[in-house]
């Protein structure tokens, strides 16, 4: 996957997704880690959604503040 020029958020998202892919591959060699792999895949899909949002919105979307989140996401405790 290549980096989008001019974006500071996309390279970070790509890096995070690649690390998750590596963790999932590593865990696949261990027994009884299916539940952890499913959780990591869910996080990967969340990052992919953020990346899609950034690609669609371009420079107009900054993932560095809470404004990009949906109202549901902002309401989560955390």
mmCIF file of C-alpha atoms in Angstrom:
data_model
loop_
_atom_site.group_PDB
_atom_site.id
_atom_site.type_symbol
_atom_site.label_atom_id
_atom_site.label_comp_id
_atom_site.label_asym_id
_atom_site.label_seq_id
_atom_site.Cartn_x
_atom_site.Cartn_y
_atom_site.Cartn_z
ATOM 1 C CA UNK A 1 0.000 0.000 0.000
ATOM 2 C CA UNK A 2 1.461 3.378 -0.917
ATOM 3 C CA UNK A 3 1.384 6.597 1.041
ATOM 4 C CA UNK A 4 -0.877 9.394 -0.122
ATOM 5 C CA UNK A 5 1.156 12.506 -0.902
ATOM 6 C CA UNK A 6 0.608 15.491 1.336
ATOM 7 C CA UNK A 7 -1.166 13.598 4.086
ATOM 8 C CA UNK A 8 0.239 13.311 7.584
ATOM 9 C CA UNK A 9 -2.555 11.059 8.863
ATOM 10 C CA UNK A 10 -2.506 8.379 6.158
ATOM 11 C CA UNK A 11 1.057 7.151 6.713
ATOM 12 C CA UNK A 12 0.272 6.684 10.404
ATOM 13 C CA UNK A 13 -2.896 4.748 9.617
ATOM 14 C CA UNK A 14 -1.092 2.590 7.078
ATOM 15 C CA UNK A 15 1.683 1.855 9.563
ATOM 16 C CA UNK A 16 -0.798 0.924 12.291
ATOM 17 C CA UNK A 17 -2.696 -1.379 9.918
ATOM 18 C CA UNK A 18 0.536 -3.083 8.832
ATOM 19 C CA UNK A 19 1.495 -3.714 12.462
ATOM 20 C CA UNK A 20 -1.926 -5.212 13.127
ATOM 21 C CA UNK A 21 -1.566 -7.466 10.086
ATOM 22 C CA UNK A 22 1.778 -8.675 11.444
ATOM 23 C CA UNK A 23 0.297 -9.311 14.892
ATOM 24 C CA UNK A 24 -2.608 -11.277 13.405
ATOM 25 C CA UNK A 25 -0.209 -13.389 11.309
ATOM 26 C CA UNK A 26 1.979 -14.046 14.351
ATOM 27 C CA UNK A 27 -0.967 -15.040 16.521
ATOM 28 C CA UNK A 28 -2.276 -17.410 13.865
ATOM 29 C CA UNK A 29 0.577 -19.735 14.827
ATOM 30 C CA UNK A 30 -0.566 -19.908 18.436
ATOM 31 C CA UNK A 31 -3.452 -22.019 19.684
ATOM 32 C CA UNK A 32 -6.459 -20.476 21.427
ATOM 33 C CA UNK A 33 -5.927 -16.971 20.060
ATOM 34 C CA UNK A 34 -8.983 -16.795 17.796
ATOM 35 C CA UNK A 35 -10.737 -14.277 20.054
ATOM 36 C CA UNK A 36 -7.696 -11.997 20.106
ATOM 37 C CA UNK A 37 -7.372 -12.235 16.322
ATOM 38 C CA UNK A 38 -11.040 -11.274 15.944
ATOM 39 C CA UNK A 39 -10.514 -8.232 18.178
ATOM 40 C CA UNK A 40 -7.439 -7.164 16.222
ATOM 41 C CA UNK A 41 -9.355 -7.575 12.954
ATOM 42 C CA UNK A 42 -12.119 -5.358 14.361
ATOM 43 C CA UNK A 43 -9.552 -2.678 15.215
ATOM 44 C CA UNK A 44 -8.079 -3.063 11.718
ATOM 45 C CA UNK A 45 -11.533 -2.454 10.197
ATOM 46 C CA UNK A 46 -11.945 0.665 12.356
ATOM 47 C CA UNK A 47 -8.598 1.993 11.135
ATOM 48 C CA UNK A 48 -9.566 1.152 7.557
ATOM 49 C CA UNK A 49 -12.782 3.150 8.042
ATOM 50 C CA UNK A 50 -10.774 6.112 9.303
ATOM 51 C CA UNK A 51 -8.451 5.768 6.326
ATOM 52 C CA UNK A 52 -11.400 5.640 3.906
ATOM 53 C CA UNK A 53 -12.805 8.770 5.526
ATOM 54 C CA UNK A 54 -9.486 10.535 5.180
ATOM 55 C CA UNK A 55 -9.131 9.483 1.536
ATOM 56 C CA UNK A 56 -12.661 10.656 0.746
ATOM 57 C CA UNK A 57 -12.314 13.971 2.574
ATOM 58 C CA UNK A 58 -8.689 14.665 1.728
ATOM 59 C CA UNK A 59 -7.151 17.733 3.291
ATOM 60 C CA UNK A 60 -10.574 18.799 4.568
ATOM 61 C CA UNK A 61 -10.560 15.996 7.148
ATOM 62 C CA UNK A 62 -8.128 16.005 10.042
ATOM 63 C CA UNK A 63 -8.004 12.916 12.231
ATOM 64 C CA UNK A 64 -6.089 14.881 14.852
ATOM 65 C CA UNK A 65 -9.193 16.286 16.515
ATOM 66 C CA UNK A 66 -12.511 14.818 17.602
ATOM 67 C CA UNK A 67 -14.547 16.656 14.955
ATOM 68 C CA UNK A 68 -14.176 13.845 12.404
ATOM 69 C CA UNK A 69 -15.955 11.316 14.678
ATOM 70 C CA UNK A 70 -19.626 10.540 14.471
ATOM 71 C CA UNK A 71 -21.882 11.575 17.353
ATOM 72 C CA UNK A 72 -22.103 7.924 18.399
ATOM 73 C CA UNK A 73 -18.325 7.547 18.543
ATOM 74 C CA UNK A 74 -17.910 10.795 20.472
ATOM 75 C CA UNK A 75 -20.441 9.595 23.061
ATOM 76 C CA UNK A 76 -18.434 6.484 23.945
ATOM 77 C CA UNK A 77 -16.776 6.533 27.382
ATOM 78 C CA UNK A 78 -13.159 6.623 27.276
#
